[in-house]
PDB file of C-alpha atoms in Angstrom:
ATOM      1  CA  MET A   1       0.000   0.000   0.000  1.00  0.00           C
ATOM      2  CA  VAL A   2       1.328   3.418  -0.989  1.00  0.00           C
ATOM      3  CA  LEU A   3       0.641   6.777   0.656  1.00  0.00           C
ATOM      4  CA  CYS A   4      -1.363   8.908  -1.813  1.00  0.00           C
ATOM      5  CA  LEU A   5      -2.830  12.366  -2.060  1.00  0.00           C
ATOM      6  CA  GLU A   6      -6.494  12.157  -3.073  1.00  0.00           C
ATOM      7  CA  ALA A   7      -7.031  14.911  -5.671  1.00  0.00           C
ATOM      8  CA  PRO A   8     -10.146  15.802  -7.669  1.00  0.00           C
ATOM      9  CA  ARG A   9      -9.747  14.975 -11.370  1.00  0.00           C
ATOM     10  CA  ALA A  10     -10.407  18.597 -12.317  1.00  0.00           C
ATOM     11  CA  ARG A  11      -7.330  19.723 -10.343  1.00  0.00           C
ATOM     12  CA  CYS A  12      -5.127  16.680 -10.921  1.00  0.00           C
ATOM     13  CA  GLU A  13      -2.677  18.231 -13.417  1.00  0.00           C
ATOM     14  CA  GLU A  14      -2.278  21.402 -11.356  1.00  0.00           C
ATOM     15  CA  ILE A  15      -1.593  19.402  -8.172  1.00  0.00           C
ATOM     16  CA  ARG A  16       0.735  16.974  -9.948  1.00  0.00           C
ATOM     17  CA  LYS A  17       2.891  19.845 -11.298  1.00  0.00           C
ATOM     18  CA  ARG A  18       3.101  21.401  -7.835  1.00  0.00           C
ATOM     19  CA  LEU A  19       4.224  18.107  -6.358  1.00  0.00           C
ATOM     20  CA  VAL A  20       6.789  17.593  -9.112  1.00  0.00           C
ATOM     21  CA  HIS A  21       8.147  21.096  -8.464  1.00  0.00           C
ATOM     22  CA  ARG A  22       8.497  20.266  -4.748  1.00  0.00           C
ATOM     23  CA  ARG A  23       9.957  16.824  -5.604  1.00  0.00           C
ATOM     24  CA  MET A  24       7.145  15.287  -3.588  1.00  0.00           C
ATOM     25  CA  ILE A  25       5.816  12.716  -6.033  1.00  0.00           C
ATOM     26  CA  LEU A  26       6.913   9.073  -6.274  1.00  0.00           C
ATOM     27  CA  GLY A  27       7.780   8.481  -9.896  1.00  0.00           C
ATOM     28  CA  ASP A  28       7.984   4.695  -9.501  1.00  0.00           C
ATOM     29  CA  TYR A  29       4.199   4.298  -9.440  1.00  0.00           C
ATOM     30  CA  LYS A  30       1.366   4.930 -11.882  1.00  0.00           C
ATOM     31  CA  LEU A  31      -1.374   7.337 -10.848  1.00  0.00           C
ATOM     32  CA  LEU A  32      -4.704   5.668 -10.024  1.00  0.00           C
ATOM     33  CA  THR A  33      -8.044   7.106 -11.167  1.00  0.00           C
ATOM     34  CA  ARG A  34     -11.331   6.150  -9.534  1.00  0.00           C
ATOM     35  CA  GLY A  35     -14.429   8.076 -10.465  1.00  0.00           C
ATOM     36  CA  GLN A  36     -13.854  11.781  -9.802  1.00  0.00           C
ATOM     37  CA  TRP A  37     -10.672  11.183  -7.785  1.00  0.00           C
ATOM     38  CA  VAL A  38      -7.038  10.689  -8.763  1.00  0.00           C
ATOM     39  CA  TYR A  39      -4.583   9.164  -6.291  1.00  0.00           C
ATOM     40  CA  ILE A  40      -1.080  10.613  -6.550  1.00  0.00           C
ATOM     41  CA  PRO A  41       1.774   8.699  -4.809  1.00  0.00           C
ATOM     42  CA  VAL A  42       3.746  10.784  -2.282  1.00  0.00           C
ATOM     43  CA  PRO A  43       6.615   9.963   0.119  1.00  0.00           C
ATOM     44  CA  GLU A  44       6.098   8.942   3.751  1.00  0.00           C
ATOM     45  CA  GLY A  45       5.800  11.934   6.043  1.00  0.00           C
ATOM     46  CA  PHE A  46       4.325  14.122   3.288  1.00  0.00           C
ATOM     47  CA  ARG A  47       2.088  16.947   4.467  1.00  0.00           C
ATOM     48  CA  PRO A  48      -0.189  18.671   1.916  1.00  0.00           C
ATOM     49  CA  GLU A  49      -0.150  22.445   1.674  1.00  0.00           C
ATOM     50  CA  ALA A  50      -3.031  24.161   3.455  1.00  0.00           C
ATOM     51  CA  ASP A  51      -4.704  25.394   0.244  1.00  0.00           C
ATOM     52  CA  MET A  52      -4.801  21.864  -1.187  1.00  0.00           C
ATOM     53  CA  ASN A  53      -7.439  20.821   1.373  1.00  0.00           C
ATOM     54  CA  MET A  54      -7.047  17.151   0.401  1.00  0.00           C
ATOM     55  CA  ARG A  55      -6.736  13.992   2.416  1.00  0.00           C
ATOM     56  CA  LEU A  56      -4.021  11.368   2.466  1.00  0.00           C
ATOM     57  CA  VAL A  57      -4.984   7.740   1.917  1.00  0.00           C
ATOM     58  CA  ARG A  58      -3.222   4.450   1.285  1.00  0.00           C
ATOM     59  CA  MET A  59      -3.897   2.751  -2.031  1.00  0.00           C
ATOM     60  CA  ARG A  60      -2.605  -0.268  -3.906  1.00  0.00           C
ATOM     61  CA  LEU A  61      -0.773   1.188  -6.919  1.00  0.00           C
ATOM     62  CA  VAL A  62       0.923  -0.430  -9.896  1.00  0.00           C
ATOM     63  CA  ARG A  63       4.668   0.083 -10.246  1.00  0.00           C
ATOM     64  CA  LYS A  64       5.910   1.517 -13.524  1.00  0.00           C
ATOM     65  CA  PRO A  65       7.960  -0.972 -15.542  1.00  0.00           C
ATOM     66  CA  VAL A  66      11.701  -0.463 -15.164  1.00  0.00           C
ATOM     67  CA  PRO A  67      13.281   0.171 -18.586  1.00  0.00           C
ATOM     68  CA  PRO A  68      16.002  -2.335 -19.473  1.00  0.00           C
ATOM     69  CA  VAL A  69      19.619  -1.217 -19.311  1.00  0.00           C
ATOM     70  CA  VAL A  70      21.226  -1.276 -22.770  1.00  0.00           C
ATOM     71  CA  ARG A  71      24.945  -1.875 -22.435  1.00  0.00           C
ATOM     72  CA  LEU A  72      25.973  -0.813 -25.944  1.00  0.00           C
ATOM     73  CA  PRO A  73      25.803   2.768 -27.306  1.00  0.00           C
ATOM     74  CA  TYR A  74      23.261   3.138 -30.104  1.00  0.00           C
ATOM     75  CA  GLU A  75      21.197   5.662 -32.026  1.00  0.00           C
ATOM     76  CA  VAL A  76      17.747   5.430 -33.589  1.00  0.00           C
ATOM     77  CA  ILE A  77      17.186   6.695 -37.138  1.00  0.00           C
ATOM     78  CA  GLY A  78      13.529   6.442 -38.109  1.00  0.00           C
ATOM     79  CA  ASP A  79      12.602   2.805 -37.486  1.00  0.00           C
ATOM     80  CA  LEU A  80      16.223   1.619 -37.691  1.00  0.00           C
ATOM     81  CA  CYS A  81      18.752   1.198 -34.887  1.00  0.00           C
ATOM     82  CA  VAL A  82      22.519   1.504 -35.298  1.00  0.00           C
ATOM     83  CA  PHE A  83      24.887   0.224 -32.609  1.00  0.00           C
ATOM     84  CA  LYS A  84      27.837   2.596 -32.499  1.00  0.00           C
ATOM     85  CA  ALA A  85      30.222  -0.007 -31.101  1.00  0.00           C
ATOM     86  CA  GLY A  86      30.439  -3.582 -29.926  1.00  0.00           C
ATOM     87  CA  LYS A  87      31.967  -5.038 -26.779  1.00  0.00           C
ATOM     88  CA  ARG A  88      33.404  -8.462 -26.083  1.00  0.00           C
ATOM     89  CA  GLY A  89      30.932 -10.647 -24.207  1.00  0.00           C
ATOM     90  CA  ILE A  90      27.827  -8.595 -25.094  1.00  0.00           C
ATOM     91  CA  ARG A  91      25.526 -10.099 -27.726  1.00  0.00           C
ATOM     92  CA  TYR A  92      23.782  -7.793 -30.182  1.00  0.00           C
ATOM     93  CA  SER A  93      20.660  -9.990 -30.159  1.00  0.00           C
ATOM     94  CA  VAL A  94      20.238  -9.514 -26.407  1.00  0.00           C
ATOM     95  CA  GLU A  95      20.693  -5.736 -26.622  1.00  0.00           C
ATOM     96  CA  ALA A  96      18.326  -5.595 -29.614  1.00  0.00           C
ATOM     97  CA  ARG A  97      15.549  -7.215 -27.548  1.00  0.00           C
ATOM     98  CA  LYS A  98      16.054  -4.591 -24.827  1.00  0.00           C
ATOM     99  CA  ILE A  99      15.874  -1.750 -27.343  1.00  0.00           C
ATOM    100  CA  LYS A 100      12.682  -3.219 -28.847  1.00  0.00           C
ATOM    101  CA  ARG A 101      11.109  -3.016 -25.390  1.00  0.00           C
ATOM    102  CA  ILE A 102      12.059   0.657 -25.141  1.00  0.00           C
ATOM    103  CA  THR A 103      11.259   1.564 -28.775  1.00  0.00           C
ATOM    104  CA  PRO A 104       8.857  -1.034 -30.239  1.00  0.00           C
ATOM    105  CA  ARG A 105       8.822   0.542 -33.721  1.00  0.00           C
ATOM    106  CA  ILE A 106      12.424  -0.546 -34.455  1.00  0.00           C
ATOM    107  CA  ARG A 107      12.434  -3.114 -37.286  1.00  0.00           C
ATOM    108  CA  SER A 108      16.141  -3.463 -38.143  1.00  0.00           C
ATOM    109  CA  PHE A 109      19.488  -3.378 -36.346  1.00  0.00           C
ATOM    110  CA  TYR A 110      22.925  -2.524 -37.738  1.00  0.00           C
ATOM    111  CA  VAL A 111      26.363  -1.945 -36.235  1.00  0.00           C
ATOM    112  CA  LYS A 112      29.006   0.526 -37.381  1.00  0.00           C
ATOM    113  CA  SER A 113      32.123  -1.238 -38.584  1.00  0.00           C
ATOM    114  CA  GLY A 114      34.200   1.899 -39.090  1.00  0.00           C
ATOM    115  CA  MET A 115      34.260   5.682 -38.815  1.00  0.00           C
ATOM    116  CA  VAL A 116      32.368   7.902 -41.257  1.00  0.00           C
ATOM    117  CA  GLN A 117      35.080   9.684 -43.213  1.00  0.00           C
ATOM    118  CA  GLY A 118      35.734  11.135 -46.639  1.00  0.00           C
ATOM    119  CA  VAL A 119      33.773  13.685 -48.645  1.00  0.00           C
ATOM    120  CA  LYS A 120      31.021  11.201 -49.566  1.00  0.00           C
ATOM    121  CA  ARG A 121      30.594  10.299 -45.862  1.00  0.00           C
ATOM    122  CA  VAL A 122      29.286   6.808 -46.616  1.00  0.00           C
ATOM    123  CA  PRO A 123      29.014   4.890 -43.321  1.00  0.00           C
ATOM    124  CA  ARG A 124      30.253   1.320 -43.044  1.00  0.00           C
ATOM    125  CA  LEU A 125      27.477  -0.766 -41.491  1.00  0.00           C
ATOM    126  CA  LYS A 126      26.999  -4.459 -40.796  1.00  0.00           C
ATOM    127  CA  PHE A 127      23.484  -5.920 -40.662  1.00  0.00           C
ATOM    128  CA  VAL A 128      22.685  -7.533 -37.307  1.00  0.00           C
ATOM    129  CA  GLN A 129      19.016  -8.445 -36.990  1.00  0.00           C
ATOM    130  CA  GLY A 130      15.509  -7.819 -38.373  1.00  0.00           C
ATOM    131  CA  GLU A 131      14.845  -6.806 -41.977  1.00  0.00           C
ATOM    132  CA  ASP A 132      17.937  -5.870 -43.991  1.00  0.00           C
ATOM    133  CA  PHE A 133      16.382  -2.809 -45.643  1.00  0.00           C
ATOM    134  CA  PRO A 134      18.342   0.349 -44.702  1.00  0.00           C
ATOM    135  CA  VAL A 135      15.877   2.927 -46.074  1.00  0.00           C
ATOM    136  CA  THR A 136      13.687   4.741 -43.571  1.00  0.00           C
ATOM    137  CA  GLU A 137      11.772   7.970 -43.060  1.00  0.00           C
ATOM    138  CA  VAL A 138      12.895  10.350 -40.328  1.00  0.00           C
ATOM    139  CA  ARG A 139      10.634  13.041 -38.921  1.00  0.00           C
ATOM    140  CA  GLU A 140      12.250  16.014 -37.224  1.00  0.00           C
ATOM    141  CA  ASN A 141      11.195  19.598 -36.591  1.00  0.00           C
ATOM    142  CA  GLY A 142       7.905  18.933 -38.383  1.00  0.00           C
ATOM    143  CA  LEU A 143       9.673  17.803 -41.576  1.00  0.00           C
ATOM    144  CA  ARG A 144      10.131  14.430 -43.314  1.00  0.00           C
ATOM    145  CA  PHE A 145      13.410  13.009 -44.625  1.00  0.00           C
ATOM    146  CA  LEU A 146      13.917   9.823 -46.587  1.00  0.00           C
ATOM    147  CA  VAL A 147      17.248   8.311 -45.480  1.00  0.00           C
ATOM    148  CA  ASP A 148      19.347   5.365 -46.663  1.00  0.00           C
ATOM    149  CA  ILE A 149      21.753   4.757 -43.768  1.00  0.00           C
ATOM    150  CA  ARG A 150      24.063   2.588 -45.918  1.00  0.00           C
ATOM    151  CA  ARG A 151      24.484   5.039 -48.776  1.00  0.00           C
ATOM    152  CA  ALA A 152      24.157   8.527 -47.292  1.00  0.00           C
ATOM    153  CA  TYR A 153      25.118  10.306 -44.089  1.00  0.00           C
ATOM    154  CA  PHE A 154      22.432  11.329 -41.599  1.00  0.00           C
ATOM    155  CA  ASN A 155      22.947  12.234 -37.940  1.00  0.00           C
ATOM    156  CA  PRO A 156      19.804  12.386 -35.726  1.00  0.00           C
ATOM    157  CA  ARG A 157      21.818  14.153 -33.000  1.00  0.00           C
ATOM    158  CA  LEU A 158      21.952  17.280 -35.175  1.00  0.00           C
ATOM    159  CA  SER A 159      18.189  17.855 -35.041  1.00  0.00           C
ATOM    160  CA  THR A 160      18.492  20.823 -32.675  1.00  0.00           C
ATOM    161  CA  GLU A 161      21.340  22.250 -34.786  1.00  0.00           C
ATOM    162  CA  HIS A 162      19.208  22.113 -37.937  1.00  0.00           C
ATOM    163  CA  LEU A 163      16.515  24.107 -36.141  1.00  0.00           C
ATOM    164  CA  ARG A 164      18.959  26.527 -34.469  1.00  0.00           C
ATOM    165  CA  VAL A 165      20.623  27.475 -37.748  1.00  0.00           C
ATOM    166  CA  ALA A 166      17.239  27.824 -39.471  1.00  0.00           C
ATOM    167  CA  LYS A 167      16.074  30.248 -36.772  1.00  0.00           C
ATOM    168  CA  MET A 168      19.198  32.379 -37.353  1.00  0.00           C
ATOM    169  CA  ALA A 169      18.306  32.833 -41.035  1.00  0.00           C
ATOM    170  CA  ASN A 170      15.688  35.059 -42.633  1.00  0.00           C
ATOM    171  CA  PRO A 171      13.848  35.204 -45.997  1.00  0.00           C
ATOM    172  CA  SER A 172      16.388  37.603 -47.531  1.00  0.00           C
ATOM    173  CA  ASP A 173      19.320  35.223 -46.920  1.00  0.00           C
ATOM    174  CA  LEU A 174      21.023  33.310 -49.706  1.00  0.00           C
ATOM    175  CA  VAL A 175      22.470  30.173 -48.104  1.00  0.00           C
ATOM    176  CA  LEU A 176      25.007  27.628 -49.341  1.00  0.00           C
ATOM    177  CA  ASP A 177      24.980  24.144 -47.806  1.00  0.00           C
ATOM    178  CA  MET A 178      28.292  22.723 -49.041  1.00  0.00           C
ATOM    179  CA  PHE A 179      27.816  19.128 -47.820  1.00  0.00           C
ATOM    180  CA  SER A 180      24.055  18.788 -47.658  1.00  0.00           C
ATOM    181  CA  GLY A 181      23.613  15.010 -47.530  1.00  0.00           C
ATOM    182  CA  VAL A 182      19.891  14.230 -47.744  1.00  0.00           C
ATOM    183  CA  GLY A 183      19.068  17.868 -46.961  1.00  0.00           C
ATOM    184  CA  PRO A 184      18.271  18.355 -43.246  1.00  0.00           C
ATOM    185  CA  PHE A 185      20.037  21.732 -42.977  1.00  0.00           C
ATOM    186  CA  ALA A 186      19.004  23.043 -46.404  1.00  0.00           C
ATOM    187  CA  ILE A 187      15.363  21.990 -46.217  1.00  0.00           C
ATOM    188  CA  THR A 188      14.877  23.085 -42.599  1.00  0.00           C
ATOM    189  CA  ILE A 189      16.279  26.544 -43.410  1.00  0.00           C
ATOM    190  CA  ALA A 190      14.129  26.871 -46.534  1.00  0.00           C
ATOM    191  CA  LYS A 191      10.972  25.713 -44.774  1.00  0.00           C
ATOM    192  CA  ILE A 192      11.316  27.561 -41.470  1.00  0.00           C
ATOM    193  CA  ALA A 193      13.211  30.721 -42.460  1.00  0.00           C
ATOM    194  CA  GLY A 194      12.014  31.002 -46.058  1.00  0.00           C
ATOM    195  CA  SER A 195      15.595  31.486 -47.258  1.00  0.00           C
ATOM    196  CA  ARG A 196      16.840  30.482 -50.694  1.00  0.00           C
ATOM    197  CA  VAL A 197      19.361  27.639 -50.416  1.00  0.00           C
ATOM    198  CA  ASP A 198      21.873  26.075 -52.814  1.00  0.00           C
ATOM    199  CA  ALA A 199      22.520  22.512 -51.610  1.00  0.00           C
ATOM    200  CA  LEU A 200      25.559  20.542 -52.803  1.00  0.00           C
ATOM    201  CA  ASP A 201      26.584  16.916 -52.384  1.00  0.00           C
ATOM    202  CA  ILE A 202      29.117  14.810 -54.248  1.00  0.00           C
ATOM    203  CA  ASN A 203      27.473  11.509 -53.261  1.00  0.00           C
ATOM    204  CA  PRO A 204      24.965  10.578 -56.030  1.00  0.00           C
ATOM    205  CA  HIS A 205      22.818   8.537 -53.607  1.00  0.00           C
ATOM    206  CA  ALA A 206      22.615  11.420 -51.125  1.00  0.00           C
ATOM    207  CA  TYR A 207      21.822  13.771 -54.022  1.00  0.00           C
ATOM    208  CA  SER A 208      18.972  11.536 -55.206  1.00  0.00           C
ATOM    209  CA  LEU A 209      17.487  11.470 -51.705  1.00  0.00           C
ATOM    210  CA  LEU A 210      17.987  15.240 -51.437  1.00  0.00           C
ATOM    211  CA  LEU A 211      15.856  15.754 -54.559  1.00  0.00           C
ATOM    212  CA  THR A 212      13.168  13.477 -53.114  1.00  0.00           C
ATOM    213  CA  ASN A 213      13.175  15.260 -49.754  1.00  0.00           C
ATOM    214  CA  VAL A 214      12.928  18.698 -51.356  1.00  0.00           C
ATOM    215  CA  LYS A 215       9.702  17.562 -53.058  1.00  0.00           C
ATOM    216  CA  LEU A 216       8.498  15.734 -49.945  1.00  0.00           C
ATOM    217  CA  ASN A 217       8.680  18.968 -47.939  1.00  0.00           C
ATOM    218  CA  HIS A 218       7.412  21.254 -50.742  1.00  0.00           C
ATOM    219  CA  VAL A 219      10.443  23.559 -50.969  1.00  0.00           C
ATOM    220  CA  GLU A 220      11.150  23.135 -54.689  1.00  0.00           C
ATOM    221  CA  THR A 221      11.036  26.905 -55.233  1.00  0.00           C
ATOM    222  CA  LYS A 222      13.479  27.556 -52.381  1.00  0.00           C
ATOM    223  CA  VAL A 223      16.150  24.839 -52.685  1.00  0.00           C
ATOM    224  CA  ARG A 224      18.401  24.232 -55.712  1.00  0.00           C
ATOM    225  CA  CYS A 225      20.303  20.925 -55.681  1.00  0.00           C
ATOM    226  CA  PHE A 226      23.718  20.191 -57.193  1.00  0.00           C
ATOM    227  CA  ASN A 227      25.448  16.795 -57.462  1.00  0.00           C
ATOM    228  CA  THR A 228      28.968  18.172 -57.386  1.00  0.00           C
ATOM    229  CA  ASP A 229      32.212  18.378 -55.460  1.00  0.00           C
ATOM    230  CA  ALA A 230      31.972  21.488 -53.255  1.00  0.00           C
ATOM    231  CA  GLU A 231      35.580  22.357 -54.111  1.00  0.00           C
ATOM    232  CA  LYS A 232      34.687  22.604 -57.808  1.00  0.00           C
ATOM    233  CA  PHE A 233      31.441  24.510 -57.329  1.00  0.00           C
ATOM    234  CA  THR A 234      31.648  27.959 -58.932  1.00  0.00           C
ATOM    235  CA  THR A 235      29.121  30.766 -59.128  1.00  0.00           C
ATOM    236  CA  ASN A 236      28.919  34.532 -59.409  1.00  0.00           C
ATOM    237  CA  LYS A 237      26.709  34.598 -56.314  1.00  0.00           C
ATOM    238  CA  ARG A 238      27.929  35.548 -52.866  1.00  0.00           C
ATOM    239  CA  TYR A 239      26.198  33.922 -49.921  1.00  0.00           C
ATOM    240  CA  SER A 240      25.143  35.467 -46.614  1.00  0.00           C
ATOM    241  CA  LYS A 241      25.435  32.123 -44.804  1.00  0.00           C
ATOM    242  CA  ILE A 242      27.420  28.971 -45.553  1.00  0.00           C
ATOM    243  CA  ILE A 243      27.048  25.630 -43.752  1.00  0.00           C
ATOM    244  CA  MET A 244      30.071  23.345 -43.595  1.00  0.00           C
ATOM    245  CA  ASN A 245      29.055  20.105 -41.912  1.00  0.00           C
ATOM    246  CA  LEU A 246      32.047  17.919 -42.796  1.00  0.00           C
ATOM    247  CA  PRO A 247      33.820  17.499 -39.433  1.00  0.00           C
ATOM    248  CA  PHE A 248      36.801  15.430 -40.609  1.00  0.00           C
ATOM    249  CA  ASN A 249      37.648  17.320 -43.823  1.00  0.00           C
ATOM    250  CA  ALA A 250      36.027  20.769 -43.678  1.00  0.00           C
ATOM    251  CA  ASN A 251      39.286  22.707 -43.223  1.00  0.00           C
ATOM    252  CA  ARG A 252      40.490  22.001 -46.736  1.00  0.00           C
ATOM    253  CA  PHE A 253      37.322  23.642 -48.141  1.00  0.00           C
ATOM    254  CA  LEU A 254      37.466  26.732 -45.927  1.00  0.00           C
ATOM    255  CA  GLU A 255      39.375  28.972 -48.360  1.00  0.00           C
ATOM    256  CA  HIS A 256      36.858  28.205 -51.110  1.00  0.00           C
ATOM    257  CA  ALA A 257      33.946  28.829 -48.728  1.00  0.00           C
ATOM    258  CA  ALA A 258      35.418  32.220 -47.775  1.00  0.00           C
ATOM    259  CA  SER A 259      35.634  33.181 -51.450  1.00  0.00           C
ATOM    260  CA  LEU A 260      31.873  32.482 -51.831  1.00  0.00           C
ATOM    261  CA  LEU A 261      30.882  34.373 -48.679  1.00  0.00           C
ATOM    262  CA  GLN A 262      29.755  37.987 -48.864  1.00  0.00           C
ATOM    263  CA  ARG A 263      31.201  40.622 -46.539  1.00  0.00           C
ATOM    264  CA  GLY A 264      29.355  40.444 -43.225  1.00  0.00           C
ATOM    265  CA  GLY A 265      28.374  36.830 -43.938  1.00  0.00           C
ATOM    266  CA  LEU A 266      28.579  33.899 -41.542  1.00  0.00           C
ATOM    267  CA  VAL A 267      30.008  30.373 -41.840  1.00  0.00           C
ATOM    268  CA  HIS A 268      28.629  27.609 -39.611  1.00  0.00           C
ATOM    269  CA  LEU A 269      31.649  25.268 -39.404  1.00  0.00           C
ATOM    270  CA  TYR A 270      31.357  21.798 -37.804  1.00  0.00           C
ATOM    271  CA  ILE A 271      34.785  20.397 -36.972  1.00  0.00           C
ATOM    272  CA  GLN A 272      36.603  17.882 -34.771  1.00  0.00           C
ATOM    273  CA  GLU A 273      37.555  19.457 -31.484  1.00  0.00           C
ATOM    274  CA  GLY A 274      41.245  20.306 -31.614  1.00  0.00           C
ATOM    275  CA  LYS A 275      41.246  20.589 -35.433  1.00  0.00           C
ATOM    276  CA  ALA A 276      39.826  24.107 -35.724  1.00  0.00           C
ATOM    277  CA  PRO A 277      41.620  26.545 -38.040  1.00  0.00           C
ATOM    278  CA  THR A 278      44.102  28.848 -36.307  1.00  0.00           C
ATOM    279  CA  PRO A 279      43.589  32.643 -36.081  1.00  0.00           C
ATOM    280  CA  VAL A 280      46.407  33.031 -38.630  1.00  0.00           C
ATOM    281  CA  GLU A 281      44.622  30.738 -41.117  1.00  0.00           C
ATOM    282  CA  LEU A 282      41.318  32.536 -40.570  1.00  0.00           C
ATOM    283  CA  ALA A 283      42.947  35.935 -41.099  1.00  0.00           C
ATOM    284  CA  ARG A 284      44.375  34.677 -44.395  1.00  0.00           C
ATOM    285  CA  TYR A 285      40.807  34.008 -45.588  1.00  0.00           C
ATOM    286  CA  GLY A 286      39.382  37.227 -44.144  1.00  0.00           C
ATOM    287  CA  LEU A 287      37.463  35.383 -41.403  1.00  0.00           C
ATOM    288  CA  LYS A 288      37.141  35.903 -37.662  1.00  0.00           C
ATOM    289  CA  GLU A 289      35.757  33.527 -35.055  1.00  0.00           C
ATOM    290  CA  ALA A 290      32.459  34.795 -33.629  1.00  0.00           C
ATOM    291  CA  GLY A 291      31.819  31.980 -31.136  1.00  0.00           C
ATOM    292  CA  SER A 292      31.949  28.209 -30.685  1.00  0.00           C
ATOM    293  CA  ARG A 293      30.581  25.374 -28.584  1.00  0.00           C
ATOM    294  CA  ARG A 294      30.529  21.585 -28.393  1.00  0.00           C
ATOM    295  CA  VAL A 295      27.714  19.942 -30.352  1.00  0.00           C
ATOM    296  CA  PHE A 296      27.974  16.184 -29.733  1.00  0.00           C
ATOM    297  CA  GLU A 297      30.385  13.465 -28.636  1.00  0.00           C
ATOM    298  CA  TYR A 298      31.138  11.143 -31.566  1.00  0.00           C
ATOM    299  CA  ALA A 299      33.428   8.813 -29.553  1.00  0.00           C
ATOM    300  CA  PRO A 300      34.423   8.650 -25.880  1.00  0.00           C
ATOM    301  CA  ARG A 301      35.881  12.071 -24.964  1.00  0.00           C
ATOM    302  CA  LYS A 302      35.968  13.117 -28.633  1.00  0.00           C
ATOM    303  CA  TRP A 303      33.722  16.000 -29.639  1.00  0.00           C
ATOM    304  CA  ILE A 304      32.409  17.782 -32.700  1.00  0.00           C
ATOM    305  CA  ARG A 305      32.473  21.536 -32.209  1.00  0.00           C
ATOM    306  CA  ARG A 306      30.438  24.220 -33.961  1.00  0.00           C
ATOM    307  CA  ILE A 307      32.403  27.369 -34.832  1.00  0.00           C
ATOM    308  CA  GLU A 308      30.779  30.530 -36.194  1.00  0.00           C
ATOM    309  CA  LEU A 309      33.067  32.420 -38.584  1.00  0.00           C
ATOM    310  CA  PHE A 310      32.373  36.003 -39.599  1.00  0.00           C
ATOM    311  CA  LYS A 311      33.706  37.702 -42.737  1.00  0.00           C
ATOM    312  CA  SER A 312      34.633  41.298 -41.964  1.00  0.00           C
TER     313      SER A 312
END
């Protein structure tokens, strides 16, 4: 039997929030509803505030199920799961069953067999369990993206970055996404900010999915797609914002990016921590650092950092 606060259903949410704020609710149990009353579990010795005017009772409550502990790092992309690493003595099949309990929609499991590197950023994956079909649909920030995890790069941990950069743009901006992949930066900016975006990718599979996703999200008039090497991309345009999401190789494209950036423009550079361009290099390209922060940890104690570069 668990000590509970008997609250009227009409005030249940208000009372629950107050208890959560005071850290006076037992999260291990499910709330019980009977007729017009809701029974909220509270710790022993709890005393309700005077304005609550509610009684304490003991009720038989159901414990919430304890989520299984997954011992391998993993990420979920749509209805696919990718283990980021293996460990001797831990079976993928056992961990997959645990993940299915947490996220029932998962249909397929893969494991990374190497780092994502190179301009095409094609991940090396090994099929583990389920249906060996690596194409899925990802929904983020109210948008839809078709992704093939074997043929094109997509990182679900950048969802907040896609939205953050989009909120920094405006309809008058002309944006260049130099390594667009399947289009999460380009399409989010076009859809949310209304900016015009030129999206490049050298990987023909990523480019094909980019075209599909542009149509899927109805931004055909805002996003132009190019299947090309960013280093060879030439235009008379000058961009107000450039996105460089190529953490292991972006530095070698920085001079070219600076030549395409208008005065007063901004580069969003994603780079391995410790590999950022020096102030001397930036000065050579007419750039200055305007701020930076860690974005995500791609391996134990190894981070990707976002650096904002301003052209004065």
